[in-house]
Short mmCIF file of C-alpha atoms and ligand atoms in Angstrom, two decimals:
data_model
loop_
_atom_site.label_atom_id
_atom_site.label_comp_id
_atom_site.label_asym_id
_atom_site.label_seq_id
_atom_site.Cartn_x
_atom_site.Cartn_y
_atom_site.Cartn_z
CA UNK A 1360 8.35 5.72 1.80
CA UNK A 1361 6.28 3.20 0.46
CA UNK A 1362 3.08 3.19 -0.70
CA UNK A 1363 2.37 0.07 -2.19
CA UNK A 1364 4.27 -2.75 -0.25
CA UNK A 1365 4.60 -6.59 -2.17
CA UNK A 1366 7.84 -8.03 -0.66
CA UNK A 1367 9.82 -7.48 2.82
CA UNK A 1368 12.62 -7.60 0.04
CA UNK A 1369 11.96 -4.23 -0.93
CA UNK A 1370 12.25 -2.75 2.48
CA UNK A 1371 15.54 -0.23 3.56
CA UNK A 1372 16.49 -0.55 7.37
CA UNK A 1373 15.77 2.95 7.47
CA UNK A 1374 11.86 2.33 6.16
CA UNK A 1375 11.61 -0.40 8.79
CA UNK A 1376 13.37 1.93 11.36
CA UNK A 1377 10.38 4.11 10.57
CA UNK A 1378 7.59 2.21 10.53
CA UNK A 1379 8.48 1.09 14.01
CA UNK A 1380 8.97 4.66 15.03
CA UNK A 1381 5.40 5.34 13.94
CA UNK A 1382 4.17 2.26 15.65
CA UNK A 1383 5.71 3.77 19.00
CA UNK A 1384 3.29 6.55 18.38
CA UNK A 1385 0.31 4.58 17.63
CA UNK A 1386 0.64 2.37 20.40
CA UNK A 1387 0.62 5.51 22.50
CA UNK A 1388 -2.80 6.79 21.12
CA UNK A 1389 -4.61 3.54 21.73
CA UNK A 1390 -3.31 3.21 25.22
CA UNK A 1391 -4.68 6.97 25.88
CA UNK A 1392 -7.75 6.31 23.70
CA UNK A 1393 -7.72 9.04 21.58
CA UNK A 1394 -10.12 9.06 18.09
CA UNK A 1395 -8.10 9.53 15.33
CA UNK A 1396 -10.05 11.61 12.63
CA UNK A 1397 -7.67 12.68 9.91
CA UNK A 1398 -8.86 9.02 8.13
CA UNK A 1399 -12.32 9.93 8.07
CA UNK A 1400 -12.75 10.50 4.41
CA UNK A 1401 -10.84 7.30 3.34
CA UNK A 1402 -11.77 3.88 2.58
CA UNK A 1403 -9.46 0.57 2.94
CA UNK A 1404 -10.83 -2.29 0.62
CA UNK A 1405 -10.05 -5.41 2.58
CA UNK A 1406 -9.64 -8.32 -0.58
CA UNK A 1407 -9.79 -11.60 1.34
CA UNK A 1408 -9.79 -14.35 -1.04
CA UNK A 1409 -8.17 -17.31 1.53
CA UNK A 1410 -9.14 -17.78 4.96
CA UNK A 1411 -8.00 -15.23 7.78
CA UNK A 1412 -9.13 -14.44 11.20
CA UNK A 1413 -6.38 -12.12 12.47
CA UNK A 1414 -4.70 -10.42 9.08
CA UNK A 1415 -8.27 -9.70 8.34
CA UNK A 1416 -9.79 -8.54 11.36
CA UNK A 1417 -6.81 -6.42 12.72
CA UNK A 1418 -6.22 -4.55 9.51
CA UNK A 1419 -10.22 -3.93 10.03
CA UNK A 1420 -9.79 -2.76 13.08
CA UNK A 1421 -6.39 -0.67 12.39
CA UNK A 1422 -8.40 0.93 10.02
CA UNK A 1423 -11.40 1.49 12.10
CA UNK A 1424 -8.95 2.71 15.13
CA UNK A 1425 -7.61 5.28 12.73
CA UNK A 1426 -11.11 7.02 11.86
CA UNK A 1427 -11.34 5.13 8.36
CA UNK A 1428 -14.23 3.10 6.95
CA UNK A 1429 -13.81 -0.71 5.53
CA UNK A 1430 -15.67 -2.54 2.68
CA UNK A 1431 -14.83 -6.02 2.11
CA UNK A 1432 -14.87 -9.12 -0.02
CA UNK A 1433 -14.53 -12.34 1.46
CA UNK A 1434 -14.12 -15.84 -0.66
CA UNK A 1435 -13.57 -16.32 -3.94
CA UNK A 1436 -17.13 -18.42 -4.27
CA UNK A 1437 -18.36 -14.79 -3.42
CA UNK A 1438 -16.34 -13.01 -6.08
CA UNK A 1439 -16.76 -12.21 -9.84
CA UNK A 1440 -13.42 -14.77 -9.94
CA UNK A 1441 -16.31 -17.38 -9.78
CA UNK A 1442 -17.37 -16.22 -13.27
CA UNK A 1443 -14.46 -16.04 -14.67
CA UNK A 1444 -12.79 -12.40 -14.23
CA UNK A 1445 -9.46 -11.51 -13.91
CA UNK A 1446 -7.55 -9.96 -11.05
CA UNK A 1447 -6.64 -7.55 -13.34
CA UNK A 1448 -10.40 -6.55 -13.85
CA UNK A 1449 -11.14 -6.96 -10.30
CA UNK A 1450 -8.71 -4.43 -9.11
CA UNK A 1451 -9.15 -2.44 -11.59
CA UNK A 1452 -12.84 -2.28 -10.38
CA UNK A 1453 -11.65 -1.73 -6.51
CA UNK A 1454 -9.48 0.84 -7.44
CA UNK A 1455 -12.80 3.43 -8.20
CA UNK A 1456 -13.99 2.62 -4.88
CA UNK A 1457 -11.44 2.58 -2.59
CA UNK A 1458 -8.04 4.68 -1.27
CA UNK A 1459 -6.29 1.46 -0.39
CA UNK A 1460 -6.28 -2.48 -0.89
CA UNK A 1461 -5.36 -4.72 1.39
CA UNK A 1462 -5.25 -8.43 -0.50
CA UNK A 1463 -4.67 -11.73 0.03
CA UNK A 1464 -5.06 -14.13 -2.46
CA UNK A 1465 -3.67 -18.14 -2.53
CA UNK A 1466 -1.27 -17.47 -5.50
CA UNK A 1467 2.06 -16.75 -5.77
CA UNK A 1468 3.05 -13.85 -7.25
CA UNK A 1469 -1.15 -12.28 -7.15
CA UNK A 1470 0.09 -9.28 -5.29
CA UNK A 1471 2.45 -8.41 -8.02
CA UNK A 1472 -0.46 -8.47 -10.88
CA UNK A 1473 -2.35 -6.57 -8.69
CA UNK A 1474 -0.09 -3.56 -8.62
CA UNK A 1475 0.15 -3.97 -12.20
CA UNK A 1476 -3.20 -3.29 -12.37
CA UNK A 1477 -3.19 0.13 -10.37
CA UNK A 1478 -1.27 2.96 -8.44
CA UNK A 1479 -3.19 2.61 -5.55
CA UNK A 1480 -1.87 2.10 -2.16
CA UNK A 1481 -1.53 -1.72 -2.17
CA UNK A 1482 -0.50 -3.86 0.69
CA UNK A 1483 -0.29 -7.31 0.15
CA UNK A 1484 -1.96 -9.61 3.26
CA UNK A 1485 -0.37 -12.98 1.77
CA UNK A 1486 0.05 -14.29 -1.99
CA UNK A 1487 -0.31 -17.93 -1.61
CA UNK A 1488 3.24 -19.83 -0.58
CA UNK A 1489 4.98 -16.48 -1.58
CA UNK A 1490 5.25 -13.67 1.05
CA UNK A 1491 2.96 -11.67 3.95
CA UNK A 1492 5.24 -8.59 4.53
CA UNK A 1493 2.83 -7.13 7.20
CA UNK A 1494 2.96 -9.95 9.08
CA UNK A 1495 6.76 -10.11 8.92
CA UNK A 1496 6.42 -6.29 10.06
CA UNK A 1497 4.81 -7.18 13.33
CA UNK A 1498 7.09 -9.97 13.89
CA UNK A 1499 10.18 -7.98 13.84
CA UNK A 1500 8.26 -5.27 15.99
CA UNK A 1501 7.85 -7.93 18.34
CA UNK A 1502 11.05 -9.63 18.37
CA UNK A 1503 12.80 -5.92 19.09
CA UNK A 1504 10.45 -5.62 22.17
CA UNK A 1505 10.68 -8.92 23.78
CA UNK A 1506 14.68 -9.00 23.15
CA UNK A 1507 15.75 -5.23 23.12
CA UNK A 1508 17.44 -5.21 19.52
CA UNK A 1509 17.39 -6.67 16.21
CA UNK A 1510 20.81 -7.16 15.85
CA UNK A 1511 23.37 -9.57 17.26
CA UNK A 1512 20.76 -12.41 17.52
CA UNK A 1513 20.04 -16.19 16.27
CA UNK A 1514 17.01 -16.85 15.09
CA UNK A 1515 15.48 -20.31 14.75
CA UNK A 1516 12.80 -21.19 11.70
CA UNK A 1517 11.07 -24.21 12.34
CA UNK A 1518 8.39 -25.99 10.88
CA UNK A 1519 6.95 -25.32 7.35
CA UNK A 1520 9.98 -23.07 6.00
CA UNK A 1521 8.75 -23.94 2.24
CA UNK A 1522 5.21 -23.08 2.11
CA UNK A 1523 5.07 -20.31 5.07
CA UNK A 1524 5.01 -17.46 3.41
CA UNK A 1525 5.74 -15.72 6.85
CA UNK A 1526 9.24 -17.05 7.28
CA UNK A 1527 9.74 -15.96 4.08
CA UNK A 1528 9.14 -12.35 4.19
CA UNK A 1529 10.65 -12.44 8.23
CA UNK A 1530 13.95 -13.92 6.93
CA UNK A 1531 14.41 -11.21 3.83
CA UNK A 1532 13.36 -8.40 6.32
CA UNK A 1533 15.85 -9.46 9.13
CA UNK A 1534 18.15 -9.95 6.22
CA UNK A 1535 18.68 -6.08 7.24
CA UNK A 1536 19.85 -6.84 10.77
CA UNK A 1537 22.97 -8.61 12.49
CA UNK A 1538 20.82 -11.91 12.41
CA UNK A 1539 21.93 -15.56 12.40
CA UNK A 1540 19.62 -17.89 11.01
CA UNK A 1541 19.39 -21.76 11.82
CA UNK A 1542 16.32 -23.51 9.73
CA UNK A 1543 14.61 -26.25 11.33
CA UNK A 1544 12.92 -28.33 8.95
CA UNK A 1545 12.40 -31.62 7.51
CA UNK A 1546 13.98 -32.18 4.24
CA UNK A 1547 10.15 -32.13 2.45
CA UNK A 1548 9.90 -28.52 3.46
CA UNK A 1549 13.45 -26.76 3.45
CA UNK A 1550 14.00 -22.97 2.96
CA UNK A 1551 13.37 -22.07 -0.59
CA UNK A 1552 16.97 -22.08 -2.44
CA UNK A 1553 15.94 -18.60 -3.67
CA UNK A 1554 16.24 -17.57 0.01
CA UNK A 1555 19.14 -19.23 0.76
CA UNK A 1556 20.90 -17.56 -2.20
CA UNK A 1557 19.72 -13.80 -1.21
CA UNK A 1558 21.52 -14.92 2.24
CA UNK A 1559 24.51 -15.84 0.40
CA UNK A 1560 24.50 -12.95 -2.07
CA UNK A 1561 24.50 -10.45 1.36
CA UNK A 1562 26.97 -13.13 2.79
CA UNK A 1563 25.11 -13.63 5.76
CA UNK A 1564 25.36 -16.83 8.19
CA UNK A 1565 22.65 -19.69 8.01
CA UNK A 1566 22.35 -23.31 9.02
CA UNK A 1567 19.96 -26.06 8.07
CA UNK A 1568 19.01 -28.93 10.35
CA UNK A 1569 16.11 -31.10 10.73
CA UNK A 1570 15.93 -31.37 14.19
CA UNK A 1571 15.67 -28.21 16.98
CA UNK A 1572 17.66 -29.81 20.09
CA UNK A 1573 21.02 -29.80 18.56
CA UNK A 1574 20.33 -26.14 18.09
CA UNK A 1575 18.04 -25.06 20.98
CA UNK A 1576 20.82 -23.53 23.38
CA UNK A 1577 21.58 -21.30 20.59
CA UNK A 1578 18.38 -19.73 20.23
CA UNK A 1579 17.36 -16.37 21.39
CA UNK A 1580 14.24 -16.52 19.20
CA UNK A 1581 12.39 -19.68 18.08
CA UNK A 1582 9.80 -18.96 15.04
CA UNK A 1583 7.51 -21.70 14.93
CA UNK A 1584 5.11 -22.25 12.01
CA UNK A 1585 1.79 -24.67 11.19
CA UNK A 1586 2.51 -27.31 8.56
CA UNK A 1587 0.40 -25.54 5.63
CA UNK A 1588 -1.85 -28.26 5.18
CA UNK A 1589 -3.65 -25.98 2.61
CA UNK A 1590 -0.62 -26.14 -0.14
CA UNK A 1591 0.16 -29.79 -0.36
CA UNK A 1592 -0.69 -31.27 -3.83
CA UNK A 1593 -0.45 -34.83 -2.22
CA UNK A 1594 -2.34 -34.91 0.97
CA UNK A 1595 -0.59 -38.19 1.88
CA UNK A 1596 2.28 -36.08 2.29
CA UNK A 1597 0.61 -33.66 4.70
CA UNK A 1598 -0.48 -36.52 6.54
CA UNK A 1599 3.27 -37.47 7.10
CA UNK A 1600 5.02 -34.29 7.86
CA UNK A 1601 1.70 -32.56 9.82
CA UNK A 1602 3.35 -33.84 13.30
CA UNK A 1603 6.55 -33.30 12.72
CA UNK A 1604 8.06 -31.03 15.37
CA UNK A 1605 5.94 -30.27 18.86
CA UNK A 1606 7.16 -27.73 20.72
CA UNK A 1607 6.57 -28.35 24.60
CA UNK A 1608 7.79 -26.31 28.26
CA UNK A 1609 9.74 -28.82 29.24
CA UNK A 1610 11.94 -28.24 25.61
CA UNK A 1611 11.14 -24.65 26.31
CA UNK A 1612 12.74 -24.62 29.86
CA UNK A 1613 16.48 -26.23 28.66
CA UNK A 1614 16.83 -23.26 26.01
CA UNK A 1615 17.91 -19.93 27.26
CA UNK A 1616 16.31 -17.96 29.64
CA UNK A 1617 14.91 -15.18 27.55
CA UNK A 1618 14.29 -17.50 24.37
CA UNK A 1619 11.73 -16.08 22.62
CA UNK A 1620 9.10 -18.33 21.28
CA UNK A 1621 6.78 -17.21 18.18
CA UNK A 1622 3.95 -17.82 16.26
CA UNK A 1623 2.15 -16.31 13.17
CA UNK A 1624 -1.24 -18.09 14.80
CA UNK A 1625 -3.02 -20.26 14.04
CA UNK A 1626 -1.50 -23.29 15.86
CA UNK A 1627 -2.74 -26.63 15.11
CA UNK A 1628 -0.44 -28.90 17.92
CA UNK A 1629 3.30 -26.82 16.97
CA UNK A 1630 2.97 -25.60 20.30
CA UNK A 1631 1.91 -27.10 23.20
CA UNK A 1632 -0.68 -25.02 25.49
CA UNK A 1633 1.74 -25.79 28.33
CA UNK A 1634 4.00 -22.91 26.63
CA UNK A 1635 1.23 -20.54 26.95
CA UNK A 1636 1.76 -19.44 30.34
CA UNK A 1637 5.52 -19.57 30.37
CA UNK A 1638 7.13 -15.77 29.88
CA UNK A 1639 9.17 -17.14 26.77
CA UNK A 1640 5.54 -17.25 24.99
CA UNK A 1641 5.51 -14.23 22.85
CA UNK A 1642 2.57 -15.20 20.19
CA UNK A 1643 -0.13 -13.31 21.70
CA UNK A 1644 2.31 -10.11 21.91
CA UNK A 1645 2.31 -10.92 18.04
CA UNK A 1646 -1.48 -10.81 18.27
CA UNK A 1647 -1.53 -7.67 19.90
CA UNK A 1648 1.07 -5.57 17.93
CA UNK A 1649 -0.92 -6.33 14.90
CA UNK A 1650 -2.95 -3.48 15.04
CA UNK A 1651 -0.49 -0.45 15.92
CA UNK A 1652 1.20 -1.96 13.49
CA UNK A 1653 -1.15 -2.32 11.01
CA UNK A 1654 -2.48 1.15 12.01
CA UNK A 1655 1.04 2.76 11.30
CA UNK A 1656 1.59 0.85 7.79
CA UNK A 1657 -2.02 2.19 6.84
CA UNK A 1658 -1.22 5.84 8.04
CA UNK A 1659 2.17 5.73 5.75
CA UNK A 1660 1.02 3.96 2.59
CA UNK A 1661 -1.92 6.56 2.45
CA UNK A 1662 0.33 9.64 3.61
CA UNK A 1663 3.75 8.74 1.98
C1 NCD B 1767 -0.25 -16.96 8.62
C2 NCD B 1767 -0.61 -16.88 7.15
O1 NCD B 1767 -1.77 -16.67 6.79
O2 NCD B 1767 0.32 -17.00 6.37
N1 NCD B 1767 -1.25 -16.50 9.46
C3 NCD B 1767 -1.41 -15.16 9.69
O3 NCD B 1767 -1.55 -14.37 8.80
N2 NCD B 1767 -1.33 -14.75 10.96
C4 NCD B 1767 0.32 -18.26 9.02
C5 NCD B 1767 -0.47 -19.51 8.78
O4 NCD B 1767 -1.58 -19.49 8.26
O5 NCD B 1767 0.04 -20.57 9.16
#
């Protein structure tokens, strides 16, 4: 098992098979509200260098849940980055003080220096536009609870399928399963082509398309994503694309009746509120699997 986790890429069906498995048992020990203790000695540095509200606060609280302790660092106006050190030195530094690092960090590819850096338990919370494996974790997790299985379904993307690093790392981990994918995009912000060619290389089925009703009675899962306003080099651009697709219950309501509907959170106006209270909404079940989740991926990077 792993014990430093970059890419969903990297990930057996058997590991994720696991990690679910260990979720199961998680899950079970918050809903009897048992203290975990075995954690007690060990410390989880929580690296936050973009914004987060839920990666952040649910790997806290995994932690927390599992008898552990947390120290953090939050910004990179906060951080010796702001006088000039490298990540190299900064994990290096971590690595005395802590048993594992959680990071996120806005560049590409800064989860992969880190481990460079040390043998650590590493999990990496987001690398800029590249990946955010736990995330993808959860999402799967959730996916086989709301619709029984992993395999035999299609699975809309739509949205920001270049910058979201959460498609991404979902699409390489369901790579794994009997998935169909259909990407919803406009043609700014298509599926990387290194993505589409790791479909191709496993010979698996994918369609693009740039808009979701031609596709909608398809769907047994729709993955919607925020336009990531926070990657655009040309804000103009942003400006143009940022209302591109609104997903609404009246669209909802004409795809199947068990369509799943997802969100990595946060929403900006993706998803209309009206969706909320409709049983195809499944983005607070994301919210709430992030912790056994999170708890379990903890429990078998340290104990791998
Ligand atoms: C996502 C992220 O940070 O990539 N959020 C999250 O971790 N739940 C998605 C996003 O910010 O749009």
């Amino acid at each position: 098992m792993f014990s430093q986790l970059i890419s969903t890429k990297d990930l057996q069906r058997s590991e994720i098979e696991k990690i679910f498995t260990h979720t199961q048992k998680m899950e079970k020990m918050l809903q009897e509200g048992r203290i975990l203790t075995h954690m007690q000695n060990k410390i989880m540095a929580a690296l936050f260098y973009e914004p987060s509200t839920r990666t952040r606060l649910s790997f806290e609280t995994a932690m927390l849940k599992l008898g552990g302790k947390v120290i953090n660092a939050i910004g990179m106006d906060n951080s010796s980055f702001q006088k000039g050190e490298t990540l190299h030195d900064t994990i290096k530094t971590i690595e005395n003080y802590a048993d594992l690092i959680v990071m996120r960090h806005p560049e590409i590819g800064s989860a992969t220096t880190a481990i460079q850096a040390t043998n650590k338990p590493f999990l990496n919370a987001g690398d800029g536009a590249g990946e955010h494996p736990t995330q993808a974790i959860l999402d799967a997790y959730t996916i086989q609870q709301a619709q029984g299985n992993l395999d035999k379904l299609t699975v809309g993307f739509i949205g920001d399928l270049k910058y979201g690093r959460t498609v991404h790392s979902l699409v390489y981990l369901l790579s794994h399963f009997q998935v169909e994918f259909i990407f919803i995009s406009p043609a700014e912000l298509k599926i990387p082509n290194e993505i589409k060619k790791y479909l191709d290389d496993k010979g698996l089925v994918y369609q693009e398309t740039e808009t979701v009703q031609s596709v909608l009675a398809n769907l047994d899962v729709l993955y919607v994503t925020r336009i990531q306003k926070e990657r655009f080099a040309n804000q103009a651009e942003y400006t143009q694309l940022k209302d591109s697709y609104r997903i609404d219950a009246n669209l909802v309501q004409q795809g199947k009746k068990n369509l799943s509907i997802l969100h990595p959170l946060p929403r900006i106006n993706e998803i209309s509120t009206d969706v909320d209270n409709l049983p195809n909404a499944t983005y607070f079940q994301q919210v709430k699997n992030s912790v056994p989740v999170r708890m379990a991926l903890i429990d078998l990077a340290l104990n791998h």
